[in-house]
Amino acid sequence: MNTSGHAATDVRDDTAGLRLVPFRGLRYVPERVGSLAAVTSPPYDVVVRPDGLLHLESADPHNIVRLILPQAITAGTRHRKAAVTLDRWLADGVLAPDPVPALYVYEQRGDGILQRGIIGALELSAPEAGVVLPHEDVMPHVVEDRAALMRTTAANLEPLLLTYVGEEDGGGADAVIERATEREPLLSTTTEDGFCHRLWAVTDPAEQAAVAADLGRHQALIADGHHRWATYLRLREEHVAPGPWNYGLVLLVDTARHPLRVRAIHRLLNRLPVADALAAVEGSFRVRRLGGSLPEALEALASAAADGNAFLLAGDGAFHLLDRPDPALLDRTIRADRPEAWRTLDATVLHSTLLEHVWHVPDAPEDIAYIHDTEAAVDQAERRGGTAVLMHPVREEVVRDLARQGVTMPRKSTSFGPKPATGLVLRSLALD
């Protein structure tokens, strides 16, 4: 059995484990929408291109993007608009709560991947408890925005993606998941990316208890959703009495059985032209102009990354490979009080050395955008006259080891997937 997944190992005997509880899911009523695929969306932070947002909005008037990324002039207006929209969809019967609390088995199949996990409301815990392990830093302005949206809508609109390593005997939660997939699903839909999504409700108290007993022996790693997890924790602090704000919507995947893929998240430097970026690194990095296509340039990046830090710059119609940084520069710009694995991360070198000391790019959203799609990063850089910094993925064992040490990586260092589709099941705190 493959046990190389990127979740952490079992929790210590003296530490509480994961506590996942059922909830009454809010789901789209199929008869009230064009199709279930037309109302789904990728996670909010993946929808970064304006044309992508417009495409989702036009796919169906009830697409979930109108809740997770409402459009208005001010933040307060956006969040109130989402709350009003959610209330209207509930009143009109577009969304409806399931009759009884359930855990939800979720399956994604496509692109050679079969991923199964379980969705529920997870009891929140601080990082020092060692139950849910973050591995990336977060941006305060994003947490504030997500908190305001959750606070105003009183809803968890999309699940976080968490991973754990299950038992080798295949019992507990894994057995419940496998049994559920033998039944007729609550829903089945295929999204534009070719992935088929299926959802089942687990309402039997004995099966829910089996899941709880199994997960109670484990800890999990945040694979996707650090900002939403930080948001959950902030809102829990605002609601000190025990209640629904003590829980957050998550998808838990056993990566011993369903390993995730790790991809890079790229940077778009909106105000730094490629020519200026290249001039500033002269003498500090080896710089090579590459011919050929984007896939060929990414292959060259992967080859260079095998030997050390490497980055691919784009935005001027060409590709420029940066590698072999000056060791003296790294020693001077990277803090020494962190593990070697952290100090040698590409993301560490990018943020600590290049962005802060070489390029002097402010750590602000108007200066740096984070983009998952490689082609989109290059396209936006060319249109804006900026620089796309294309990254090579971090090895998952590095992520796991740093998380176990309690060391967080620079924000947006990794993209684990496939990510759950947003819109298949929501959690209203008013129903808990």
Coordinates of C-alpha atoms in Angstrom, one line a residue:
M1 CA 0.0 0.0 0.0
N2 CA 1.2 3.5 -0.8
T3 CA 1.8 5.4 2.4
S4 CA 3.7 8.2 0.8
G5 CA 0.8 10.7 1.0
H6 CA 1.5 14.1 2.3
A7 CA -0.7 13.9 5.5
A8 CA 1.0 13.7 8.8
T9 CA 1.1 10.5 10.9
D10 CA -1.2 9.5 13.7
V11 CA -1.6 11.9 16.6
R12 CA 0.0 11.3 19.9
D13 CA -1.9 9.3 22.5
D14 CA -2.3 12.3 24.7
T15 CA -3.7 14.5 21.9
A16 CA -7.3 14.6 20.6
G17 CA -7.7 13.7 17.0
L18 CA -10.0 14.9 14.2
R19 CA -13.6 15.3 15.2
L20 CA -15.9 15.3 12.1
V21 CA -19.6 15.7 12.7
P22 CA -22.6 15.4 10.4
F23 CA -24.5 18.5 9.2
R24 CA -27.6 19.3 7.1
G25 CA -26.0 20.1 3.8
L26 CA -27.4 22.8 1.5
R27 CA -27.6 21.6 -2.1
Y28 CA -28.9 22.8 -5.4
V29 CA -32.4 21.5 -6.4
P30 CA -31.7 20.0 -9.8
E31 CA -35.1 21.0 -11.2
R32 CA -34.4 24.7 -10.5
V33 CA -31.1 25.0 -12.3
G34 CA -29.9 24.3 -15.8
S35 CA -27.5 21.6 -14.7
L36 CA -25.5 20.8 -11.6
A37 CA -22.3 21.3 -13.7
A38 CA -23.4 24.7 -14.7
V39 CA -23.7 25.9 -11.1
T40 CA -20.4 24.7 -9.9
S41 CA -17.1 26.5 -9.7
P42 CA -13.4 25.9 -8.9
P43 CA -12.4 27.3 -5.4
Y44 CA -12.6 31.1 -5.1
D45 CA -8.8 31.6 -5.3
V46 CA -8.5 29.6 -8.5
V47 CA -10.9 31.9 -10.4
V48 CA -8.5 34.7 -11.0
R49 CA -9.1 35.7 -14.6
P50 CA -12.0 38.2 -15.3
D51 CA -13.0 36.2 -18.3
G52 CA -13.2 33.0 -16.2
L53 CA -15.4 34.8 -13.7
L54 CA -17.7 36.1 -16.5
H55 CA -17.8 32.6 -18.0
L56 CA -19.0 31.1 -14.7
E57 CA -21.6 33.9 -14.1
S58 CA -23.0 33.3 -17.6
A59 CA -23.1 29.5 -17.3
D60 CA -26.2 29.7 -15.1
P61 CA -27.8 32.6 -13.2
H62 CA -27.4 30.6 -10.0
N63 CA -23.7 29.7 -10.4
I64 CA -22.0 29.4 -7.0
V65 CA -19.5 32.0 -8.0
R66 CA -22.1 34.7 -7.3
L67 CA -21.8 33.7 -3.6
I68 CA -18.0 33.0 -3.3
L69 CA -16.9 36.0 -5.5
P70 CA -19.8 38.5 -5.5
Q71 CA -19.2 41.5 -7.6
A72 CA -19.7 45.1 -6.3
I73 CA -17.8 48.3 -5.8
T74 CA -17.0 48.0 -2.1
A75 CA -16.2 44.9 0.0
G76 CA -19.1 45.5 2.3
T77 CA -21.5 45.7 -0.6
R78 CA -20.1 42.5 -2.1
H79 CA -20.6 40.6 1.1
R80 CA -24.1 41.9 1.6
K81 CA -24.9 41.0 -2.0
A82 CA -23.8 37.4 -1.4
A83 CA -26.0 37.2 1.7
V84 CA -29.0 38.6 -0.1
T85 CA -28.4 36.2 -3.0
L86 CA -28.1 33.2 -0.7
D87 CA -31.3 34.1 1.1
R88 CA -33.2 34.6 -2.1
W89 CA -32.0 31.2 -3.5
L90 CA -33.2 29.5 -0.3
A91 CA -36.6 31.3 -0.5
D92 CA -37.0 30.4 -4.1
G93 CA -36.1 26.8 -3.6
V94 CA -32.9 27.0 -5.7
L95 CA -31.0 25.7 -2.7
A96 CA -32.6 23.4 -0.1
P97 CA -31.3 21.8 3.1
D98 CA -31.1 18.0 3.3
P99 CA -33.7 16.6 5.7
V100 CA -31.3 15.1 8.3
P101 CA -27.7 15.7 9.2
A102 CA -25.2 13.7 7.2
L103 CA -21.6 13.1 6.3
Y104 CA -21.1 13.2 2.6
V105 CA -18.9 10.8 0.6
Y106 CA -17.4 12.7 -2.4
E107 CA -15.8 11.2 -5.5
Q108 CA -13.9 12.8 -8.3
R109 CA -12.9 10.8 -11.3
G110 CA -10.9 12.1 -14.4
D111 CA -7.5 12.6 -15.9
G112 CA -6.4 9.2 -14.6
I113 CA -7.4 10.1 -11.1
L114 CA -9.9 8.5 -8.7
Q115 CA -10.2 10.5 -5.5
R116 CA -12.6 9.7 -2.7
G117 CA -13.1 11.5 0.6
I118 CA -15.6 12.5 3.2
I119 CA -17.2 15.9 3.8
G120 CA -18.3 17.0 7.2
A121 CA -18.2 19.8 9.8
L122 CA -14.8 19.5 11.5
E123 CA -14.2 20.8 15.1
L124 CA -11.7 23.6 14.9
S125 CA -8.4 23.5 16.8
A126 CA -5.4 25.7 17.1
P127 CA -2.1 24.8 15.3
E128 CA -0.4 24.1 18.6
A129 CA -2.9 21.3 19.3
G130 CA -1.3 19.3 16.5
V131 CA -4.6 18.1 15.0
V132 CA -4.8 20.1 11.8
L133 CA -1.4 21.2 10.5
P134 CA -1.0 24.2 8.2
H135 CA 2.1 24.3 6.0
E136 CA 1.8 27.8 4.5
D137 CA 1.6 31.4 5.7
V138 CA -1.5 33.4 4.9
M139 CA -2.2 36.9 3.7
P140 CA -4.1 39.0 6.3
H141 CA -6.2 40.9 3.7
V142 CA -7.5 37.7 2.2
V143 CA -8.4 36.3 5.6
E144 CA -10.3 39.5 6.4
D145 CA -12.2 39.3 3.2
R146 CA -13.2 35.6 3.6
A147 CA -14.1 36.3 7.3
A148 CA -16.4 39.2 6.3
L149 CA -18.1 37.0 3.6
M150 CA -18.6 34.1 6.0
R151 CA -19.7 36.4 8.8
T152 CA -22.3 38.1 6.5
T153 CA -23.7 35.0 4.9
A154 CA -23.4 32.8 8.1
A155 CA -22.3 30.0 5.8
N156 CA -19.3 27.8 4.8
L157 CA -19.7 28.0 1.0
E158 CA -16.9 25.6 0.0
P159 CA -15.0 22.9 1.8
L160 CA -11.3 23.0 2.6
L161 CA -9.2 20.0 1.4
L162 CA -7.5 18.2 4.2
T163 CA -5.4 15.0 4.0
Y164 CA -4.7 12.2 6.4
V165 CA -3.2 8.7 6.2
G166 CA -5.7 6.0 7.0
E167 CA -5.3 2.5 8.5
E168 CA -3.8 -0.3 6.4
D169 CA -6.6 -2.6 7.2
G170 CA -9.0 -0.5 5.2
G171 CA -11.6 -0.3 8.0
G172 CA -13.2 2.7 9.7
A173 CA -13.8 5.7 7.4
D174 CA -12.4 4.0 4.4
A175 CA -14.9 1.1 4.7
V176 CA -17.8 3.5 5.1
I177 CA -16.7 5.4 2.0
E178 CA -16.4 2.2 -0.1
R179 CA -19.8 1.0 1.0
A180 CA -21.4 4.3 0.2
T181 CA -20.1 4.3 -3.4
E182 CA -22.0 1.0 -4.0
R183 CA -25.3 2.8 -3.6
E184 CA -27.0 5.3 -5.9
P185 CA -25.5 8.7 -5.5
L186 CA -27.4 11.9 -4.4
L187 CA -25.9 13.6 -7.5
S188 CA -23.6 12.9 -10.4
T189 CA -22.3 15.5 -12.8
T190 CA -19.4 16.1 -15.2
T191 CA -17.8 19.5 -15.2
E192 CA -16.1 21.2 -18.1
D193 CA -12.7 19.9 -17.2
G194 CA -13.9 16.4 -17.8
F195 CA -14.0 15.3 -14.1
C196 CA -17.0 13.3 -13.0
H197 CA -18.3 14.3 -9.5
R198 CA -20.5 12.0 -7.3
L199 CA -21.9 12.6 -3.8
W200 CA -23.5 10.2 -1.3
A201 CA -25.1 10.9 2.1
V202 CA -24.1 8.9 5.1
T203 CA -26.9 9.1 7.6
D204 CA -26.7 5.8 9.5
P205 CA -25.6 6.6 13.1
A206 CA -23.5 3.4 13.2
E207 CA -21.6 4.4 10.1
Q208 CA -21.2 8.0 11.3
A209 CA -19.8 6.6 14.6
A210 CA -17.3 4.4 12.7
V211 CA -16.0 7.4 10.8
A212 CA -15.7 9.4 14.1
A213 CA -13.9 6.6 15.9
D214 CA -11.4 6.2 13.0
L215 CA -10.7 9.9 12.4
G216 CA -10.3 10.5 16.1
R217 CA -7.0 8.7 15.9
H218 CA -5.6 10.9 13.2
Q219 CA -4.3 14.4 12.4
A220 CA -4.5 16.1 9.0
L221 CA -2.5 18.4 6.8
I222 CA -4.2 21.4 5.1
A223 CA -3.7 20.6 1.4
D224 CA -5.9 23.5 0.2
G225 CA -7.6 26.2 2.1
H226 CA -5.1 27.9 4.5
H227 CA -6.9 31.2 4.3
R228 CA -10.3 29.7 4.9
W229 CA -8.9 27.7 7.9
A230 CA -7.5 30.9 9.3
T231 CA -10.9 32.4 8.7
Y232 CA -12.6 29.6 10.6
L233 CA -10.3 30.2 13.6
R234 CA -10.9 34.0 13.5
L235 CA -14.7 33.6 13.5
R236 CA -14.5 31.0 16.3
E237 CA -12.8 33.6 18.4
E238 CA -15.6 36.0 17.8
H239 CA -18.2 33.4 18.9
V240 CA -16.8 32.2 22.2
A241 CA -19.9 30.2 23.2
P242 CA -19.9 26.6 21.9
G243 CA -21.9 26.4 18.7
P244 CA -21.8 26.1 14.9
W245 CA -18.9 28.6 14.6
N246 CA -16.7 26.0 16.4
Y247 CA -16.8 23.9 13.3
G248 CA -15.8 24.3 9.6
L249 CA -16.7 22.6 6.4
V250 CA -13.9 20.3 5.2
L251 CA -13.2 17.4 2.7
L252 CA -10.9 14.8 4.3
V253 CA -9.0 12.5 1.9
D254 CA -7.0 9.5 2.9
T255 CA -3.8 9.9 0.8
A256 CA -2.6 6.4 1.5
R257 CA -5.4 5.3 -0.9
H258 CA -5.9 8.4 -2.9
P259 CA -2.6 10.4 -3.3
L260 CA -3.0 14.0 -4.4
R261 CA -1.1 15.8 -7.1
V262 CA 1.1 18.7 -6.2
R263 CA 1.4 21.6 -8.6
A264 CA 3.1 25.0 -8.3
I265 CA 1.4 28.4 -7.9
H266 CA 2.9 31.1 -10.0
R267 CA 3.5 34.8 -9.3
L268 CA 2.5 37.7 -11.5
L269 CA 4.5 40.9 -10.8
N270 CA 2.2 43.5 -12.2
R271 CA 4.5 46.5 -12.1
L272 CA 7.9 44.9 -12.9
P273 CA 8.7 44.6 -16.6
V274 CA 10.7 41.5 -17.6
A275 CA 13.6 43.7 -18.9
D276 CA 13.9 45.4 -15.4
A277 CA 13.7 42.0 -13.7
L278 CA 16.5 40.6 -15.8
A279 CA 18.7 43.6 -15.4
A280 CA 18.4 43.5 -11.6
V281 CA 19.5 39.8 -11.4
E282 CA 22.5 40.2 -13.6
G283 CA 25.5 38.7 -11.8
S284 CA 23.4 37.2 -9.0
F285 CA 21.8 34.3 -11.0
R286 CA 22.6 32.5 -14.2
V287 CA 20.2 33.8 -16.9
R288 CA 19.4 31.9 -20.1
R289 CA 17.0 32.9 -22.8
L290 CA 15.0 29.9 -24.0
G291 CA 13.5 29.3 -27.4
G292 CA 10.6 27.0 -28.0
S293 CA 7.2 26.5 -26.5
L294 CA 5.9 26.9 -23.0
P295 CA 5.9 23.1 -22.3
E296 CA 9.6 23.0 -23.5
A297 CA 10.5 25.9 -21.2
L298 CA 8.8 24.2 -18.3
E299 CA 10.8 21.0 -19.0
A300 CA 14.0 23.1 -18.8
L301 CA 12.7 24.6 -15.5
A302 CA 12.2 21.1 -14.1
S303 CA 15.6 20.0 -15.2
A304 CA 17.3 23.0 -13.6
A305 CA 15.2 22.7 -10.4
A306 CA 16.6 19.2 -9.9
D307 CA 20.0 20.8 -9.1
G308 CA 18.9 23.8 -7.0
N309 CA 16.7 26.9 -7.1
A310 CA 15.3 27.8 -10.5
F311 CA 12.6 30.1 -11.9
L312 CA 11.2 30.8 -15.3
L313 CA 10.4 34.4 -16.2
A314 CA 7.9 35.3 -18.9
G315 CA 5.9 38.3 -20.1
D316 CA 8.0 39.8 -23.0
G317 CA 7.2 37.1 -25.6
A318 CA 10.2 34.9 -24.5
F319 CA 11.2 32.6 -21.6
H320 CA 14.1 33.3 -19.4
L321 CA 15.5 30.6 -17.0
L322 CA 17.1 31.8 -13.8
D323 CA 19.2 29.3 -11.8
R324 CA 22.4 28.9 -9.9
P325 CA 21.9 31.8 -7.4
D326 CA 25.0 33.4 -5.8
P327 CA 25.4 31.5 -2.4
A328 CA 26.7 34.7 -0.8
L329 CA 23.5 36.5 -1.8
L330 CA 21.4 33.7 -0.3
D331 CA 23.3 33.7 2.9
R332 CA 22.8 37.5 3.2
T333 CA 19.1 37.6 2.5
I334 CA 17.6 34.4 3.9
R335 CA 17.1 34.0 7.7
A336 CA 19.3 31.4 9.3
D337 CA 16.9 30.4 12.1
R338 CA 14.9 28.0 10.0
P339 CA 15.5 24.4 8.8
E340 CA 17.7 23.9 5.7
A341 CA 14.7 22.5 3.9
W342 CA 12.9 25.8 4.4
R343 CA 15.9 27.9 3.5
T344 CA 16.3 26.2 0.2
L345 CA 12.7 26.3 -0.9
D346 CA 12.2 28.1 -4.3
A347 CA 9.4 30.1 -2.6
T348 CA 11.7 31.2 0.2
V349 CA 14.4 32.3 -2.3
L350 CA 11.8 34.1 -4.4
H351 CA 10.2 36.0 -1.6
S352 CA 13.2 36.6 0.7
T353 CA 15.9 37.2 -2.0
L354 CA 14.4 38.2 -5.3
L355 CA 11.2 40.0 -4.3
E356 CA 12.4 41.7 -1.2
H357 CA 16.1 42.4 -1.8
V358 CA 16.7 42.3 -5.6
W359 CA 13.5 43.5 -7.2
H360 CA 12.1 45.5 -4.3
V361 CA 8.6 44.4 -5.1
P362 CA 6.2 45.4 -2.2
D363 CA 4.2 42.5 -0.6
A364 CA 0.9 43.9 -1.7
P365 CA -2.0 42.5 -3.8
E366 CA -1.6 45.3 -6.4
D367 CA 2.0 44.3 -7.0
I368 CA 1.8 40.5 -6.7
A369 CA -0.9 38.2 -7.9
Y370 CA -0.9 34.4 -7.4
I371 CA -2.1 32.3 -10.4
H372 CA -2.5 28.6 -10.6
D373 CA -2.7 28.2 -14.4
T374 CA 0.6 28.5 -16.2
E375 CA -0.8 29.8 -19.5
A376 CA -2.9 32.4 -17.7
A377 CA 0.1 33.7 -15.8
V378 CA 2.1 34.2 -19.0
D379 CA -0.9 35.7 -20.8
Q380 CA -1.6 38.2 -18.1
A381 CA 2.0 39.2 -17.8
E382 CA 2.2 39.9 -21.5
R383 CA -1.0 41.9 -21.5
R384 CA 0.0 44.0 -18.4
G385 CA 3.6 44.5 -19.3
G386 CA 4.6 42.7 -16.1
T387 CA 6.6 39.6 -15.2
A388 CA 5.3 36.1 -14.7
V389 CA 7.5 34.0 -12.3
L390 CA 6.8 30.4 -13.1
M391 CA 7.6 28.0 -10.3
H392 CA 8.4 24.3 -10.1
P393 CA 6.3 22.2 -7.6
V394 CA 7.6 21.4 -4.2
R395 CA 8.0 17.7 -3.3
E396 CA 5.2 16.6 -1.1
E397 CA 7.6 14.9 1.4
V398 CA 9.2 18.4 2.0
V399 CA 5.7 19.8 2.7
R400 CA 4.9 17.0 5.2
D401 CA 8.2 17.2 7.0
L402 CA 8.1 21.0 7.5
A403 CA 4.5 20.8 8.7
R404 CA 5.5 18.2 11.3
Q405 CA 8.1 20.6 12.6
G406 CA 5.6 23.4 12.8
V407 CA 7.4 25.4 10.1
T408 CA 5.2 27.2 7.6
M409 CA 6.2 27.8 4.0
P410 CA 5.8 31.1 2.2
R411 CA 2.2 31.5 1.3
K412 CA 0.9 30.0 -2.0
S413 CA 3.9 27.6 -2.2
T414 CA 1.8 24.6 -3.3
S415 CA -1.4 23.6 -5.0
F416 CA -2.7 20.2 -4.1
G417 CA -5.4 18.6 -6.2
P418 CA -7.7 17.7 -7.6
K419 CA -9.6 20.3 -5.6
P420 CA -13.2 19.7 -4.7
A421 CA -15.8 21.4 -6.9
T422 CA -17.5 24.3 -5.2
G423 CA -21.3 24.2 -5.1
L424 CA -22.1 20.6 -4.6
V425 CA -22.8 20.9 -0.9
L426 CA -22.8 24.0 1.4
R427 CA -23.1 24.4 5.1
S428 CA -25.4 27.0 6.7
L429 CA -24.5 27.8 10.3
A430 CA -28.2 28.7 10.9
L431 CA -29.1 25.0 10.5
D432 CA -26.6 23.6 13.0

